PDB file of C-alpha atoms in Angstrom:
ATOM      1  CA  UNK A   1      -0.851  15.525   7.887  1.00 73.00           C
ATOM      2  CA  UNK A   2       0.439  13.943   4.503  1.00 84.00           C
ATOM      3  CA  UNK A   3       3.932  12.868   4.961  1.00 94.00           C
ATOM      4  CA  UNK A   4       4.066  11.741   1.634  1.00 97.00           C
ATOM      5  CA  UNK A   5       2.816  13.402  -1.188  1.00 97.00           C
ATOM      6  CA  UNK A   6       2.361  12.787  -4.830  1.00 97.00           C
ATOM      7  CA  UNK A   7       1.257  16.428  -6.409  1.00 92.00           C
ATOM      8  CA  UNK A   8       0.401  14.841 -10.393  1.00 95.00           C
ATOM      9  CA  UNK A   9      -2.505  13.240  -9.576  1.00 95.00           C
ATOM     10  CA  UNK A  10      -2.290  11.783 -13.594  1.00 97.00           C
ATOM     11  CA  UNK A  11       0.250  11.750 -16.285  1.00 97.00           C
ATOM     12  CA  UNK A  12       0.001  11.274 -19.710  1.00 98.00           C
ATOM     13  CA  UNK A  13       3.293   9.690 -21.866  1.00 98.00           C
ATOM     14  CA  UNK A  14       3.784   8.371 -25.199  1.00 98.00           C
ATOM     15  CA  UNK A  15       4.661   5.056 -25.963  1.00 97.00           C
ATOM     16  CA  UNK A  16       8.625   4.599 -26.029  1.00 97.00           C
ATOM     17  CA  UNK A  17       9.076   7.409 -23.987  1.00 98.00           C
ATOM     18  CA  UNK A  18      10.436   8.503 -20.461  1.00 98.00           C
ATOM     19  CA  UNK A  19       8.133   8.084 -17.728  1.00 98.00           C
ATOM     20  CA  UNK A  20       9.042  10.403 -14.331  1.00 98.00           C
ATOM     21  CA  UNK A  21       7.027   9.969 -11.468  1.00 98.00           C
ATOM     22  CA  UNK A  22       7.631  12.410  -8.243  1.00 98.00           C
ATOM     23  CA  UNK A  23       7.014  12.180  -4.881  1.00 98.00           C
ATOM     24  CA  UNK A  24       7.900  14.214  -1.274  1.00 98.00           C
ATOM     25  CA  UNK A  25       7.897  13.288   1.742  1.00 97.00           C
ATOM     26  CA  UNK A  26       8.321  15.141   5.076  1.00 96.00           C
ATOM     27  CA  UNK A  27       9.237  13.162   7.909  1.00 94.00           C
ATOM     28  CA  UNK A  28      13.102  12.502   7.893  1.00 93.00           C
ATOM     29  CA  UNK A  29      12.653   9.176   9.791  1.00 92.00           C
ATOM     30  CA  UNK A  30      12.043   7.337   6.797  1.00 93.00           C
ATOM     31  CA  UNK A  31      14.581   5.233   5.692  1.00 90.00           C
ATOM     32  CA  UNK A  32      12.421   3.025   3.195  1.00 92.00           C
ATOM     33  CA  UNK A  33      11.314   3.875   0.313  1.00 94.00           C
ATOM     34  CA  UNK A  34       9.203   1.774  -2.629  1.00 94.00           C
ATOM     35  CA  UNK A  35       6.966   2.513  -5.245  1.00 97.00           C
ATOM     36  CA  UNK A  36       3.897   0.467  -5.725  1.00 97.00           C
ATOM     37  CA  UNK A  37       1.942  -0.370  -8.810  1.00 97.00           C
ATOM     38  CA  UNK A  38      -1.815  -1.292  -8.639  1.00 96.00           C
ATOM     39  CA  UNK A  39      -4.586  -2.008 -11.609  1.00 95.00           C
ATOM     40  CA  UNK A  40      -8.152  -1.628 -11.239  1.00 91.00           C
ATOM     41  CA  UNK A  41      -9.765  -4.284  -8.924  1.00 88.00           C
ATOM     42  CA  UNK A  42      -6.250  -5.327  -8.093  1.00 92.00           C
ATOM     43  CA  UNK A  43      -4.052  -4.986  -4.746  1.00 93.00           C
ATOM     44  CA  UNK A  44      -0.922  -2.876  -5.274  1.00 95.00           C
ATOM     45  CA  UNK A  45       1.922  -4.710  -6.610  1.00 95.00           C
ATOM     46  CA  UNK A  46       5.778  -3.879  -5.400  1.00 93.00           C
ATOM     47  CA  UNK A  47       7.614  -2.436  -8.457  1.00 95.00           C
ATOM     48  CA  UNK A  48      10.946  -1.205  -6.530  1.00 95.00           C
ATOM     49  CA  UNK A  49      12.251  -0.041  -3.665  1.00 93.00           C
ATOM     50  CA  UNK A  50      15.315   2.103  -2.452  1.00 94.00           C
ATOM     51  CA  UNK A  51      17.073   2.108   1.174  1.00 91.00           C
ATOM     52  CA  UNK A  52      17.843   6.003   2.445  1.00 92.00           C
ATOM     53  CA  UNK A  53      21.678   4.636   2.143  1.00 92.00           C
ATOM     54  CA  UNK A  54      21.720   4.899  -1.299  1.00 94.00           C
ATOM     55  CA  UNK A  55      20.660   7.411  -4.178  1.00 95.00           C
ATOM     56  CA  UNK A  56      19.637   4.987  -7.144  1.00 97.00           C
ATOM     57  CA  UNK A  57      18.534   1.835  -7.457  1.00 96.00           C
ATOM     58  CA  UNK A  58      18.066  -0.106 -10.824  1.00 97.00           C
ATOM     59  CA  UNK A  59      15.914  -2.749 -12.212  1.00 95.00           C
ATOM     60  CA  UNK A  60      15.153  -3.126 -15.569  1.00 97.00           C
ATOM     61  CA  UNK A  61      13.053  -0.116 -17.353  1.00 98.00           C
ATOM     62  CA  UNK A  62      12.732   0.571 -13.623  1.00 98.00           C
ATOM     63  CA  UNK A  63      14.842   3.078 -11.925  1.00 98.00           C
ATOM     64  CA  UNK A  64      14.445   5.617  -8.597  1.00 98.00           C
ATOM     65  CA  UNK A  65      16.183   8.354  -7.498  1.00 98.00           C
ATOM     66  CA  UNK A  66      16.716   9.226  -3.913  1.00 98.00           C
ATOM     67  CA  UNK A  67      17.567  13.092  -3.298  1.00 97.00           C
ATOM     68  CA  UNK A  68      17.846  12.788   0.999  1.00 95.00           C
ATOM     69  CA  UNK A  69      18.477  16.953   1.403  1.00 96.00           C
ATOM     70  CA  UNK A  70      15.060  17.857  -0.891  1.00 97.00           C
ATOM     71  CA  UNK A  71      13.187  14.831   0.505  1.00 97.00           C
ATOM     72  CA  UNK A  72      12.395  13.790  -2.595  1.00 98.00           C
ATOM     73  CA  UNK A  73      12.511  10.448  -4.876  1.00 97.00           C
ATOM     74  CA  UNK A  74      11.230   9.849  -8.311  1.00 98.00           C
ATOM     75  CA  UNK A  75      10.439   6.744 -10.395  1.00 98.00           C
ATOM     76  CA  UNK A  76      11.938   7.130 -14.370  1.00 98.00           C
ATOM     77  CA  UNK A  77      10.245   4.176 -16.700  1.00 98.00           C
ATOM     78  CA  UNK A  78      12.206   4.025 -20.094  1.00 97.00           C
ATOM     79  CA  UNK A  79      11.121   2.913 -22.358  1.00 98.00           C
ATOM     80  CA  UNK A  80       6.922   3.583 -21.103  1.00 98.00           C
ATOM     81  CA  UNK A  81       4.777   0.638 -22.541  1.00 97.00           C
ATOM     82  CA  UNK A  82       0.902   0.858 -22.728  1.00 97.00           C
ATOM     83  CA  UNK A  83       0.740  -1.933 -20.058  1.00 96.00           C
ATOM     84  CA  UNK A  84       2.773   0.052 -17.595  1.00 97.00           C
ATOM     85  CA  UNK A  85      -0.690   2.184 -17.484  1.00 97.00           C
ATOM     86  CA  UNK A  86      -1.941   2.039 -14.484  1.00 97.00           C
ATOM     87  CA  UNK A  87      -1.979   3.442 -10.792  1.00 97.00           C
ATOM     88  CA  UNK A  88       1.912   4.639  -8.994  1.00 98.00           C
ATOM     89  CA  UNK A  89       1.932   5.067  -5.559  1.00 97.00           C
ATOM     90  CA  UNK A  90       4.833   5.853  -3.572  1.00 97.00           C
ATOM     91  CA  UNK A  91       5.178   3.949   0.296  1.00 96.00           C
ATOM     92  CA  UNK A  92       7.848   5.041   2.786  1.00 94.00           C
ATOM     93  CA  UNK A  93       8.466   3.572   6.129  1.00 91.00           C
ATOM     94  CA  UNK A  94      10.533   5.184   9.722  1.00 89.00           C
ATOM     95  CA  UNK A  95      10.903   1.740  10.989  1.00 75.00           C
ATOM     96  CA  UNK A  96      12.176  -0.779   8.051  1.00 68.00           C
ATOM     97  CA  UNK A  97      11.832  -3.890  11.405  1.00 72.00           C
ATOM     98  CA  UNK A  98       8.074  -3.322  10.991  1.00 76.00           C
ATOM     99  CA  UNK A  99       6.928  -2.677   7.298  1.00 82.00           C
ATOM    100  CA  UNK A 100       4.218   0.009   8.030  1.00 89.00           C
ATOM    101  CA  UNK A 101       4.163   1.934   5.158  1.00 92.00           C
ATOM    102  CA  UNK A 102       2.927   5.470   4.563  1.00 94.00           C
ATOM    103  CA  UNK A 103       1.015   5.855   0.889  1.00 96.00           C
ATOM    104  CA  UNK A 104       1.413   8.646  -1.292  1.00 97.00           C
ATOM    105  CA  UNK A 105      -2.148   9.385  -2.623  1.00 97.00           C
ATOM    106  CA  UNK A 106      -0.894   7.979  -6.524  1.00 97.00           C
ATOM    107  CA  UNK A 107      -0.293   9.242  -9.825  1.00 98.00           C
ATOM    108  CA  UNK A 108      -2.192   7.575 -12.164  1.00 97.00           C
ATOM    109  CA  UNK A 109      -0.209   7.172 -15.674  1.00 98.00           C
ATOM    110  CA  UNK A 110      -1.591   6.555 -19.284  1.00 98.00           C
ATOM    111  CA  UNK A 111       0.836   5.249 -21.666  1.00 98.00           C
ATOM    112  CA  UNK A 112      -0.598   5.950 -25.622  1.00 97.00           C
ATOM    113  CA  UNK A 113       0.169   3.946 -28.167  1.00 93.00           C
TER     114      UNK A 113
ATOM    115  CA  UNK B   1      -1.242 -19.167  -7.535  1.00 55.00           C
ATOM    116  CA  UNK B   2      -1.357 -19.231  -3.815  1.00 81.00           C
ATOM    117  CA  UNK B   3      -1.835 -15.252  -3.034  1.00 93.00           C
ATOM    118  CA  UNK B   4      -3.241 -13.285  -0.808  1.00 96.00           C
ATOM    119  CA  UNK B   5      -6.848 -13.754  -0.452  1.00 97.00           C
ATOM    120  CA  UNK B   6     -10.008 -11.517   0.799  1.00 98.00           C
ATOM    121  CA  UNK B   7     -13.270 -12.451   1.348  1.00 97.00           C
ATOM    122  CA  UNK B   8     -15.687 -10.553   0.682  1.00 97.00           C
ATOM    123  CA  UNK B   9     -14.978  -8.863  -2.694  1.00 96.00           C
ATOM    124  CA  UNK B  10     -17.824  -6.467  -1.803  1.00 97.00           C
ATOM    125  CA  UNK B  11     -19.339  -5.637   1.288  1.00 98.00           C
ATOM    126  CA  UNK B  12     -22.665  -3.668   1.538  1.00 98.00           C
ATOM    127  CA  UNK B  13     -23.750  -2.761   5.159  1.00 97.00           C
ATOM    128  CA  UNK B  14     -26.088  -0.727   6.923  1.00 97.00           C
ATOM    129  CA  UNK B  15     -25.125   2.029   9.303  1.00 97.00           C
ATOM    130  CA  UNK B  16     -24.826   0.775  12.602  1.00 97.00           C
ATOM    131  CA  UNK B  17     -23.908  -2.713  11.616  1.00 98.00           C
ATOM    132  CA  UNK B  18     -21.064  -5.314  12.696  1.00 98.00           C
ATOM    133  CA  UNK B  19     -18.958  -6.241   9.675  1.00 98.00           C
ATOM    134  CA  UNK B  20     -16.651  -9.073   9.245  1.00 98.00           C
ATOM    135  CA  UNK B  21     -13.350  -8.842   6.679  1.00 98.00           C
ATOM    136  CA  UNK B  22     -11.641 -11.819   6.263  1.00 98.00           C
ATOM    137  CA  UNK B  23      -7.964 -12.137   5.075  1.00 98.00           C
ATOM    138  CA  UNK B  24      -5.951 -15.238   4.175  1.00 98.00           C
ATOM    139  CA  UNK B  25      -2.086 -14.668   4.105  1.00 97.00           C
ATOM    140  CA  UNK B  26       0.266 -16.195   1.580  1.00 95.00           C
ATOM    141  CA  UNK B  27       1.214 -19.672   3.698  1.00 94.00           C
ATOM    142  CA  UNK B  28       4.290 -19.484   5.493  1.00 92.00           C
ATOM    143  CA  UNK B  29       4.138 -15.834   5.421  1.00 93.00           C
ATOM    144  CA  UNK B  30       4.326 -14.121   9.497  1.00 93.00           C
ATOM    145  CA  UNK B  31       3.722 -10.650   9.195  1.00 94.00           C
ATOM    146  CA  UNK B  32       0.044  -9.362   8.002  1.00 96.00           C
ATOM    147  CA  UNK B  33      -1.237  -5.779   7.531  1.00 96.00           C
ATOM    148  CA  UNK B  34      -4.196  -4.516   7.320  1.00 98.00           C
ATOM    149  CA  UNK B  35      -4.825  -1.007   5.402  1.00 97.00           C
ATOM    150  CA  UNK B  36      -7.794   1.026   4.136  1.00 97.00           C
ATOM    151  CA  UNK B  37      -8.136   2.860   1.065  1.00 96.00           C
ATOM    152  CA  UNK B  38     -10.927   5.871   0.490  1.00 94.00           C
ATOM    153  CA  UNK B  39     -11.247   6.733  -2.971  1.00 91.00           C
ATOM    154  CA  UNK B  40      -8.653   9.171  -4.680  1.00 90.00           C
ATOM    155  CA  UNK B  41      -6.055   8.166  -1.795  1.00 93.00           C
ATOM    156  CA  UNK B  42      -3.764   5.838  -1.354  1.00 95.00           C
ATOM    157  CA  UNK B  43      -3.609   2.899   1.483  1.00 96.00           C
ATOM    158  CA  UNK B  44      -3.405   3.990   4.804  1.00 96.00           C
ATOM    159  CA  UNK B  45      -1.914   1.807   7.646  1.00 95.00           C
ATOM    160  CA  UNK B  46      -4.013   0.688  10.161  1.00 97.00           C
ATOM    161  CA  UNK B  47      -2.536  -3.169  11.983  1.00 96.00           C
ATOM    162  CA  UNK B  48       0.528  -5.108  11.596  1.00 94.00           C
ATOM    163  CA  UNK B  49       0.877  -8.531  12.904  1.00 94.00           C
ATOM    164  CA  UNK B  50       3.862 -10.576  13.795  1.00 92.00           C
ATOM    165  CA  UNK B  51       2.270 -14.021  14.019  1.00 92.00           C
ATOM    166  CA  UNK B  52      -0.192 -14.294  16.476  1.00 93.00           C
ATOM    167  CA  UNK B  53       0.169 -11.035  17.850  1.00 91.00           C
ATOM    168  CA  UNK B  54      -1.064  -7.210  16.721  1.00 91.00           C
ATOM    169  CA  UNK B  55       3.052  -5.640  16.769  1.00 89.00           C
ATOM    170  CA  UNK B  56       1.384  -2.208  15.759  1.00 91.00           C
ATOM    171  CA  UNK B  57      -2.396  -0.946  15.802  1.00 94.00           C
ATOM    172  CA  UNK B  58      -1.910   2.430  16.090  1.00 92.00           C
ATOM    173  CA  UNK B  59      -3.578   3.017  12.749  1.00 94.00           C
ATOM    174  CA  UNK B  60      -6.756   2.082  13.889  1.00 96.00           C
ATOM    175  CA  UNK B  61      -9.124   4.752  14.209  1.00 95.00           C
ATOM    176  CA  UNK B  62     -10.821   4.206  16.793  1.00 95.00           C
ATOM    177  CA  UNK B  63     -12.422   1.531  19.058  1.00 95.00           C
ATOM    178  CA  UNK B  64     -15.187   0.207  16.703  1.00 97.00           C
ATOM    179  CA  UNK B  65     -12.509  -1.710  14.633  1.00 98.00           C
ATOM    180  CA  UNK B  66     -10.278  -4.533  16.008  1.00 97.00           C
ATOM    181  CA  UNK B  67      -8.866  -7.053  14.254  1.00 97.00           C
ATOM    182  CA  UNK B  68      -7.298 -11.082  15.152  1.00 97.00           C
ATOM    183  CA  UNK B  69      -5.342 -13.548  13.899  1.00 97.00           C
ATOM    184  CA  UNK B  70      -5.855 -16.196  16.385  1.00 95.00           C
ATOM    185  CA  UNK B  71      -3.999 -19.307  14.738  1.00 93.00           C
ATOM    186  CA  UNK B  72      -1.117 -16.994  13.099  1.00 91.00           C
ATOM    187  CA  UNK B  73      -2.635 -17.317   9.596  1.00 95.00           C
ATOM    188  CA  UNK B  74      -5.834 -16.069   8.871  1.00 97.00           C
ATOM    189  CA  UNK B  75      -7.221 -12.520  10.072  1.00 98.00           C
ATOM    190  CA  UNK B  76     -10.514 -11.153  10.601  1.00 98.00           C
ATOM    191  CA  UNK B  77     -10.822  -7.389  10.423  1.00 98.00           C
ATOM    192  CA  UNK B  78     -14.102  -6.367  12.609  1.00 98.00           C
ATOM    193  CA  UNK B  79     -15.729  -3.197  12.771  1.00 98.00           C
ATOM    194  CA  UNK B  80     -18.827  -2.549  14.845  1.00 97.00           C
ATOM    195  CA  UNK B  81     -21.241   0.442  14.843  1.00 97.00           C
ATOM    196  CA  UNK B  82     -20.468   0.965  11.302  1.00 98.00           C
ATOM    197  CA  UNK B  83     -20.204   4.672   9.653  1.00 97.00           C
ATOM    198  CA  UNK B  84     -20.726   5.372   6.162  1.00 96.00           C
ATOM    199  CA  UNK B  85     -17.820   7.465   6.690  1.00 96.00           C
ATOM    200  CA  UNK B  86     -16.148   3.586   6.968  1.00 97.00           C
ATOM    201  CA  UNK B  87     -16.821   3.016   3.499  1.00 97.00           C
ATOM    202  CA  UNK B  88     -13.500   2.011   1.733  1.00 97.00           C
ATOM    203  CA  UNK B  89     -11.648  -0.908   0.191  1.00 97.00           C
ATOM    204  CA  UNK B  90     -10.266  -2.435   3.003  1.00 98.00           C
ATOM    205  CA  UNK B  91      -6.375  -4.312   1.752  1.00 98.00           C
ATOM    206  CA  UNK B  92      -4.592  -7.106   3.506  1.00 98.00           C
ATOM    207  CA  UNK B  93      -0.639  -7.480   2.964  1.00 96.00           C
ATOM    208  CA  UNK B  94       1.860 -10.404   3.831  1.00 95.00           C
ATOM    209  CA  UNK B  95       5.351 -10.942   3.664  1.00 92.00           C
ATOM    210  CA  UNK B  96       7.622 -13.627   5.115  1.00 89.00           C
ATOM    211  CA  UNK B  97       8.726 -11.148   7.978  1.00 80.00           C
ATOM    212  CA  UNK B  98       8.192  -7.870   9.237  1.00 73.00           C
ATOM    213  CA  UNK B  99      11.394  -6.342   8.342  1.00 73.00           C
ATOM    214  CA  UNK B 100      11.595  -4.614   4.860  1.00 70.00           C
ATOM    215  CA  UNK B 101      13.499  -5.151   2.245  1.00 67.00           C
ATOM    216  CA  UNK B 102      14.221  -5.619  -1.728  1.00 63.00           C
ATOM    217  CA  UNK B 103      13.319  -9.330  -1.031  1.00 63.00           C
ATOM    218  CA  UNK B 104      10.856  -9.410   1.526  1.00 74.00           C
ATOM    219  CA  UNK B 105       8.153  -6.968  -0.403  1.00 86.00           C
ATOM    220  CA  UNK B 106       4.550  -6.986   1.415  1.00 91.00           C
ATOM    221  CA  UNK B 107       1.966  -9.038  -1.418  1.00 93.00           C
ATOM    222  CA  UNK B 108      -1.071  -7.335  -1.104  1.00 96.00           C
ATOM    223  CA  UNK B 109      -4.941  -9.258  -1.696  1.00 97.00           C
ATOM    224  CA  UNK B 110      -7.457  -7.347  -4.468  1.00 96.00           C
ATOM    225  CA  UNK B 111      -9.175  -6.052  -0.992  1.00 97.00           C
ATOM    226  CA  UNK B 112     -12.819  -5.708   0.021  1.00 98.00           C
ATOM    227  CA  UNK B 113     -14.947  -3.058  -1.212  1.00 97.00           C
ATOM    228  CA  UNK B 114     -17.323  -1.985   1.837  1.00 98.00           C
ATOM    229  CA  UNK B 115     -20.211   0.207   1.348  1.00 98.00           C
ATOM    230  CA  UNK B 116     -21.909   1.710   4.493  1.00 98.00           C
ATOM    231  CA  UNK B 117     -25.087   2.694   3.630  1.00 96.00           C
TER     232      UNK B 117
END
């Protein structure tokens, strides 16, 4: 049972422009949401994260997009640079006291030159 | 830097061994996961600890793995009876508390590759 899916298992972008990673989830208990970032022989790395209270949150070339009624949240990069290539994975959590997170299974982006 | 650490890198095992992963938190840091990730997937929970204490194994898949953190620090993942179906980079996360937020993110080690032969 995947309660959080991430259907492009790759992505190819150019260099300057918009990145849009998507992800679904199922389980309406979540109230958590953050996207993860993780290079080969690394550990993910937090990128951003959005509470289910709100519907965007900002940080730099960084943004994600909460849509609550299609259970769905997406990470835009703008502008995409070659050394955001690398490994996305999506995480949401039911219980924000705890921090278990539930993984997507990633979307692995390539940003050309 | 001081990060999360995880000894070792790589692990290779022979089915029906007992394996030792070891996992030093970020100092001052109370809450520790443990997760597992099989290739083309991402982490999946397995343990959370709130100091001393295992707040939420029910990730665990079954009896052959258990893990402690005795002193509130360091944690040994253990799995006995290995399966090659166990065969996974095993991540450990730690952040200052449990509770989530912008400014509590989890920091996660580079993990340890085990092979189950």
């Amino acid at each position: 049972d995947q309660q959080v899916k991430q259907n492009s298992p790759s992505l190819s972008v150019q260099e300057g422009r918009i990145s849009i990673l998507n992800c679904d989830y199922t389980n309406s208990m979540f109230d958590y949401f953050l996207w993860y970032k993780k290079y080969p022989a690394e550990g993910p790395t937090f990128l951003i994260s959005i509470s289910s209270i709100k519907d965007k949150n900002e940080d730099g070339r960084f943004t994600v997009f909460l849509n609550k009624s299609a259970k769905h949240l997406s990470l835009h990069i703008v502008p995409s640079q070659p050394g955001d290539s690398a490994v996305y994975f999506c995480a949401a959590s039911a219980n924000s006291n705890t921090g278990k997170l539930i993984f997507g299974q990633g979307t692995t982006l390539q940003v050309k030159p | 830097g001081a990060g999360v650490s995880q000894t070792p890198s790589n692990k290779v095992t022979e089915k029906g061994k007992y394996v030792e992963l070891r996992c030093d938190p970020i100092s001052g840091h109370t809450a520790l996961y443990w997760y597992r990730q099989s290739l083309g997937q991402g982490p999946e929970f397995l343990i959370y600890f709130q100091g001393t204490g295992a707040a939420d194994d029910s990730g665990l898949p079954n009896d052959r793995f258990f893990a402690v953190r005795p002193e509130g620090s360091v944690s040994t993942l253990k799995i006995q009876r290995t399966e090659r179906g166990d065969s996974a980079v095993y991540l450990c996360a730690s952040s200052l508390t449990g509770s989530l937020s912008y400014y509590n993110e989890q920091f996660f080690g580079p993990g340890t590759r085990l092979t189950v032969l």
